[in-house]
Amino acid sequence: MTRKVLFTVTSHGELGNTGKPTGYYLSEVTHPWSVVSGFFEIDVVSPKGGKPPVDGFDLTDPINKKYWDDPAWQKKMDNTLTPAQVDPADYAAIFYAGGHGAMWDFPDDKGLAAIAETIYRNGGIVSAVCHGPAGLVNLRREDGKYLVDGKNFTCFTNEEETLNGTEHIVPFLLQTALEGHGGIFKGGKPWSDTVVVDGRLLTGQNPMSALSLGKKLVELLQKA
């Protein structure tokens, strides 16, 4: 398969009204990247394009450090594509990385939605981890139903959001929103490495699930 994988990161850098910064969660990009890049070329898109804000900046994580110190990787991350620059036909899968910022700009971004819906309609895979499934909330299938309707999924859980102290800061609870659109929640214990596959929908629960999700994405693409 010669088609690529499209990584999607948030452009939103403010954690509600707290005055604290947020962005995409670094390991939720680097960990899947470390697996997927061995098999597929990766492009990166964000709602606004350009350099996205980053959160979870932990360079004691060797995978984070490897990529953060790589000029080629930095160049790609500093120059993310806008949705208008993306041709969905080029991609076998889309992957939504998490980070709290995604909760603000992923759900209602029509450009990202059109890309993901087209990839799925073309037989590709839609995948997301942690708060990345915020990008799935309003996606629809060709029949008009929500993409998650009747499908098993996981995401950063209501319990994890509460344990994290952010349940009243985020604009909505992600698990609740996806369940409200017909999704069937299949979460694991808090902070567990949990990945759920339902056909061509692939979701991971939290940062600890990002590497496993990357491995499963490659496995599914190789079977396609």
mmCIF file of C-alpha atoms in Angstrom:
data_model
loop_
_atom_site.group_PDB
_atom_site.id
_atom_site.type_symbol
_atom_site.label_atom_id
_atom_site.label_comp_id
_atom_site.label_asym_id
_atom_site.label_seq_id
_atom_site.Cartn_x
_atom_site.Cartn_y
_atom_site.Cartn_z
ATOM 1 C CA MET A 1 0.000 0.000 0.000
ATOM 2 C CA THR A 2 1.462 3.337 -1.056
ATOM 3 C CA ARG A 3 -1.103 5.667 0.470
ATOM 4 C CA LYS A 4 -0.127 7.695 3.505
ATOM 5 C CA VAL A 5 -1.399 8.211 7.055
ATOM 6 C CA LEU A 6 -2.628 11.646 8.109
ATOM 7 C CA PHE A 7 -1.831 12.646 11.699
ATOM 8 C CA THR A 8 -4.117 15.354 13.059
ATOM 9 C CA VAL A 9 -3.181 17.694 15.922
ATOM 10 C CA THR A 10 -4.973 20.545 17.647
ATOM 11 C CA SER A 11 -4.291 24.235 17.046
ATOM 12 C CA HIS A 12 -5.876 25.231 20.369
ATOM 13 C CA GLY A 13 -3.436 26.273 23.087
ATOM 14 C CA GLU A 14 -5.539 27.489 26.023
ATOM 15 C CA LEU A 15 -7.032 25.246 28.711
ATOM 16 C CA GLY A 16 -10.407 26.910 29.033
ATOM 17 C CA ASN A 17 -10.364 29.934 31.330
ATOM 18 C CA THR A 18 -7.607 28.589 33.579
ATOM 19 C CA GLY A 19 -4.817 30.622 32.012
ATOM 20 C CA LYS A 20 -2.885 27.388 31.572
ATOM 21 C CA PRO A 21 -1.487 26.277 28.224
ATOM 22 C CA THR A 22 -2.453 23.098 26.407
ATOM 23 C CA GLY A 23 -2.088 21.669 22.909
ATOM 24 C CA TYR A 24 -1.444 18.276 21.374
ATOM 25 C CA TYR A 25 -0.006 15.697 23.776
ATOM 26 C CA LEU A 26 3.519 14.980 22.617
ATOM 27 C CA SER A 27 3.683 11.233 23.289
ATOM 28 C CA GLU A 28 0.329 10.733 21.557
ATOM 29 C CA VAL A 29 2.078 11.811 18.378
ATOM 30 C CA THR A 30 5.589 10.420 18.846
ATOM 31 C CA HIS A 31 4.627 6.975 20.120
ATOM 32 C CA PRO A 32 2.312 6.059 17.220
ATOM 33 C CA TRP A 33 4.722 7.796 14.844
ATOM 34 C CA SER A 34 7.547 5.526 15.992
ATOM 35 C CA VAL A 35 5.575 2.554 14.678
ATOM 36 C CA VAL A 36 3.583 3.910 11.743
ATOM 37 C CA SER A 37 6.564 5.687 10.139
ATOM 38 C CA GLY A 38 8.291 2.350 9.663
ATOM 39 C CA PHE A 39 5.617 1.372 7.154
ATOM 40 C CA PHE A 40 3.875 4.489 5.871
ATOM 41 C CA GLU A 41 4.691 8.080 5.067
ATOM 42 C CA ILE A 42 3.050 10.492 7.501
ATOM 43 C CA ASP A 43 1.677 13.975 6.905
ATOM 44 C CA VAL A 44 0.398 16.249 9.674
ATOM 45 C CA VAL A 45 -2.646 18.519 9.556
ATOM 46 C CA SER A 46 -4.104 20.912 12.109
ATOM 47 C CA PRO A 47 -7.166 23.157 12.000
ATOM 48 C CA LYS A 48 -5.089 26.324 11.482
ATOM 49 C CA GLY A 49 -1.960 24.796 9.949
ATOM 50 C CA GLY A 50 1.535 25.911 10.862
ATOM 51 C CA LYS A 51 3.133 25.318 14.250
ATOM 52 C CA PRO A 52 0.746 23.753 16.765
ATOM 53 C CA PRO A 53 0.936 24.173 20.563
ATOM 54 C CA VAL A 54 2.330 21.185 22.464
ATOM 55 C CA ASP A 55 1.478 19.714 25.861
ATOM 56 C CA GLY A 56 2.795 16.719 27.770
ATOM 57 C CA PHE A 57 6.306 17.937 27.052
ATOM 58 C CA ASP A 58 8.361 15.182 28.661
ATOM 59 C CA LEU A 59 11.817 14.648 27.215
ATOM 60 C CA THR A 60 12.656 12.003 29.815
ATOM 61 C CA ASP A 61 10.516 9.828 27.531
ATOM 62 C CA PRO A 62 13.106 8.470 25.066
ATOM 63 C CA ILE A 63 10.662 8.338 22.154
ATOM 64 C CA ASN A 64 9.632 11.942 22.736
ATOM 65 C CA LYS A 65 13.276 12.988 22.905
ATOM 66 C CA LYS A 66 14.218 11.084 19.760
ATOM 67 C CA TYR A 67 11.664 12.926 17.666
ATOM 68 C CA TRP A 68 11.889 16.295 19.390
ATOM 69 C CA ASP A 69 15.628 16.319 18.642
ATOM 70 C CA ASP A 70 15.100 15.290 14.997
ATOM 71 C CA PRO A 71 15.239 18.370 12.696
ATOM 72 C CA ALA A 72 13.234 16.660 9.952
ATOM 73 C CA TRP A 73 10.454 15.774 12.394
ATOM 74 C CA GLN A 74 10.497 19.273 13.856
ATOM 75 C CA LYS A 75 10.219 20.809 10.406
ATOM 76 C CA LYS A 76 7.153 18.709 9.639
ATOM 77 C CA MET A 77 5.526 19.549 12.982
ATOM 78 C CA ASP A 78 6.337 23.264 12.641
ATOM 79 C CA ASN A 79 4.662 23.370 9.232
ATOM 80 C CA THR A 80 1.471 21.348 9.602
ATOM 81 C CA LEU A 81 -0.916 21.423 6.677
ATOM 82 C CA THR A 82 -4.270 23.160 6.731
ATOM 83 C CA PRO A 83 -7.326 21.023 5.916
ATOM 84 C CA ALA A 84 -7.625 22.839 2.577
ATOM 85 C CA GLN A 85 -4.170 21.567 1.589
ATOM 86 C CA VAL A 86 -5.127 17.920 2.125
ATOM 87 C CA ASP A 87 -6.438 15.562 -0.559
ATOM 88 C CA PRO A 88 -8.198 12.727 1.312
ATOM 89 C CA ALA A 89 -7.583 10.361 -1.601
ATOM 90 C CA ASP A 90 -3.897 10.308 -0.671
ATOM 91 C CA TYR A 91 -4.506 8.664 2.707
ATOM 92 C CA ALA A 92 -5.292 5.158 3.890
ATOM 93 C CA ALA A 93 -6.035 6.374 7.417
ATOM 94 C CA ILE A 94 -6.495 9.452 9.561
ATOM 95 C CA PHE A 95 -5.282 9.559 13.147
ATOM 96 C CA TYR A 96 -6.465 12.153 15.655
ATOM 97 C CA ALA A 97 -3.907 12.747 18.400
ATOM 98 C CA GLY A 98 -5.144 13.908 21.770
ATOM 99 C CA GLY A 99 -4.253 16.674 24.147
ATOM 100 C CA HIS A 100 -6.922 18.768 25.834
ATOM 101 C CA GLY A 101 -6.780 21.377 23.060
ATOM 102 C CA ALA A 102 -8.581 18.955 20.763
ATOM 103 C CA MET A 103 -11.735 19.366 22.825
ATOM 104 C CA TRP A 104 -12.087 22.952 21.634
ATOM 105 C CA ASP A 105 -11.267 22.829 17.934
ATOM 106 C CA PHE A 106 -11.715 19.273 16.653
ATOM 107 C CA PRO A 107 -15.490 18.713 16.992
ATOM 108 C CA ASP A 108 -16.745 21.529 14.769
ATOM 109 C CA ASP A 109 -13.932 21.789 12.235
ATOM 110 C CA LYS A 110 -15.705 21.152 8.954
ATOM 111 C CA GLY A 111 -12.472 20.826 6.992
ATOM 112 C CA LEU A 112 -11.136 18.043 9.174
ATOM 113 C CA ALA A 113 -14.548 16.369 9.200
ATOM 114 C CA ALA A 114 -14.741 16.329 5.408
ATOM 115 C CA ILE A 115 -11.295 14.721 5.222
ATOM 116 C CA ALA A 116 -12.109 12.005 7.764
ATOM 117 C CA GLU A 117 -15.532 11.256 6.306
ATOM 118 C CA THR A 118 -14.037 10.904 2.816
ATOM 119 C CA ILE A 119 -11.234 8.631 4.012
ATOM 120 C CA TYR A 120 -13.791 6.422 5.765
ATOM 121 C CA ARG A 121 -16.127 6.425 2.773
ATOM 122 C CA ASN A 122 -13.177 5.390 0.578
ATOM 123 C CA GLY A 123 -12.578 2.326 2.757
ATOM 124 C CA GLY A 124 -9.893 3.838 4.965
ATOM 125 C CA ILE A 125 -9.439 3.794 8.734
ATOM 126 C CA VAL A 126 -10.437 6.492 11.202
ATOM 127 C CA SER A 127 -8.408 6.331 14.419
ATOM 128 C CA ALA A 128 -8.002 8.500 17.504
ATOM 129 C CA VAL A 129 -6.514 8.415 21.001
ATOM 130 C CA CYS A 130 -7.350 10.041 24.362
ATOM 131 C CA HIS A 131 -9.035 13.410 23.589
ATOM 132 C CA GLY A 132 -8.451 12.856 19.874
ATOM 133 C CA PRO A 133 -11.897 11.220 19.564
ATOM 134 C CA ALA A 134 -13.279 14.756 19.951
ATOM 135 C CA GLY A 135 -12.728 14.753 16.193
ATOM 136 C CA LEU A 136 -15.187 11.874 15.860
ATOM 137 C CA VAL A 137 -18.080 13.490 17.724
ATOM 138 C CA ASN A 138 -19.824 15.021 14.714
ATOM 139 C CA LEU A 139 -18.554 12.757 11.922
ATOM 140 C CA ARG A 140 -21.278 11.164 9.841
ATOM 141 C CA ARG A 141 -21.506 8.144 7.566
ATOM 142 C CA GLU A 142 -22.993 8.207 4.089
ATOM 143 C CA ASP A 143 -26.378 7.174 5.504
ATOM 144 C CA GLY A 144 -26.431 10.334 7.617
ATOM 145 C CA LYS A 145 -25.947 8.554 10.925
ATOM 146 C CA TYR A 146 -23.102 9.517 13.226
ATOM 147 C CA LEU A 147 -19.940 7.562 12.528
ATOM 148 C CA VAL A 148 -19.852 6.207 16.089
ATOM 149 C CA ASP A 149 -23.517 5.200 16.093
ATOM 150 C CA GLY A 150 -23.706 1.509 17.003
ATOM 151 C CA LYS A 151 -19.922 1.186 17.142
ATOM 152 C CA ASN A 152 -17.659 0.265 20.043
ATOM 153 C CA PHE A 153 -15.231 2.989 21.058
ATOM 154 C CA THR A 154 -13.025 4.241 23.863
ATOM 155 C CA CYS A 155 -11.618 7.663 24.712
ATOM 156 C CA PHE A 156 -10.382 9.644 27.723
ATOM 157 C CA THR A 157 -13.075 8.537 30.106
ATOM 158 C CA ASN A 158 -15.367 10.603 32.312
ATOM 159 C CA GLU A 159 -13.670 8.962 35.277
ATOM 160 C CA GLU A 160 -10.211 9.925 34.028
ATOM 161 C CA GLU A 161 -11.355 13.495 33.370
ATOM 162 C CA THR A 162 -12.605 13.696 36.949
ATOM 163 C CA LEU A 163 -9.439 12.161 38.383
ATOM 164 C CA ASN A 164 -7.486 14.666 36.306
ATOM 165 C CA GLY A 165 -9.446 17.562 37.816
ATOM 166 C CA THR A 166 -10.534 18.851 34.422
ATOM 167 C CA GLU A 167 -14.158 17.702 34.285
ATOM 168 C CA HIS A 168 -15.440 21.264 34.816
ATOM 169 C CA ILE A 169 -12.830 22.877 32.550
ATOM 170 C CA VAL A 170 -13.400 20.994 29.290
ATOM 171 C CA PRO A 171 -16.326 22.253 27.180
ATOM 172 C CA PHE A 172 -18.012 18.830 27.380
ATOM 173 C CA LEU A 173 -17.323 15.293 28.575
ATOM 174 C CA LEU A 174 -16.021 13.331 25.597
ATOM 175 C CA GLN A 175 -17.299 9.921 26.644
ATOM 176 C CA THR A 176 -20.771 11.338 27.241
ATOM 177 C CA ALA A 177 -20.835 13.151 23.898
ATOM 178 C CA LEU A 178 -19.863 10.054 21.916
ATOM 179 C CA GLU A 179 -22.362 7.919 23.816
ATOM 180 C CA GLY A 180 -24.977 10.557 23.037
ATOM 181 C CA HIS A 181 -24.350 10.007 19.335
ATOM 182 C CA GLY A 182 -24.903 6.278 19.628
ATOM 183 C CA GLY A 183 -21.397 5.090 20.456
ATOM 184 C CA ILE A 184 -20.963 2.034 22.685
ATOM 185 C CA PHE A 185 -18.335 2.856 25.287
ATOM 186 C CA LYS A 186 -15.753 0.137 26.080
ATOM 187 C CA GLY A 187 -13.342 1.741 28.498
ATOM 188 C CA GLY A 188 -10.725 0.068 30.648
ATOM 189 C CA LYS A 189 -9.538 1.013 34.112
ATOM 190 C CA PRO A 190 -8.210 4.564 34.533
ATOM 191 C CA TRP A 191 -4.821 5.052 32.871
ATOM 192 C CA SER A 192 -4.852 1.530 31.428
ATOM 193 C CA ASP A 193 -3.497 0.713 27.982
ATOM 194 C CA THR A 194 -6.833 0.172 26.250
ATOM 195 C CA VAL A 195 -7.479 0.018 22.497
ATOM 196 C CA VAL A 196 -10.843 -0.759 20.885
ATOM 197 C CA VAL A 197 -11.327 -1.845 17.271
ATOM 198 C CA ASP A 198 -14.715 -1.874 15.543
ATOM 199 C CA GLY A 199 -14.292 -2.459 11.842
ATOM 200 C CA ARG A 200 -12.446 0.559 10.448
ATOM 201 C CA LEU A 201 -12.865 2.609 13.626
ATOM 202 C CA LEU A 202 -9.868 2.409 15.977
ATOM 203 C CA THR A 203 -9.715 4.223 19.317
ATOM 204 C CA GLY A 204 -7.365 4.395 22.309
ATOM 205 C CA GLN A 205 -8.246 5.528 25.810
ATOM 206 C CA ASN A 206 -5.355 7.710 27.011
ATOM 207 C CA PRO A 207 -1.645 8.488 26.502
ATOM 208 C CA MET A 208 -0.709 5.027 27.744
ATOM 209 C CA SER A 209 -2.657 3.580 24.799
ATOM 210 C CA ALA A 210 -0.939 5.558 22.054
ATOM 211 C CA LEU A 211 1.834 3.093 21.204
ATOM 212 C CA SER A 212 -0.568 0.138 21.158
ATOM 213 C CA LEU A 213 -2.906 2.075 18.924
ATOM 214 C CA GLY A 214 -0.070 2.770 16.491
ATOM 215 C CA LYS A 215 0.762 -0.917 16.333
ATOM 216 C CA LYS A 216 -2.880 -1.866 15.783
ATOM 217 C CA LEU A 217 -3.237 0.781 13.061
ATOM 218 C CA VAL A 218 -0.310 -0.693 11.134
ATOM 219 C CA GLU A 219 -1.731 -4.184 11.593
ATOM 220 C CA LEU A 220 -5.125 -3.137 10.214
ATOM 221 C CA LEU A 221 -3.606 -1.258 7.289
ATOM 222 C CA GLN A 222 -1.466 -4.235 6.336
ATOM 223 C CA LYS A 223 -4.582 -6.411 6.234
ATOM 224 C CA ALA A 224 -6.505 -3.918 4.115
#
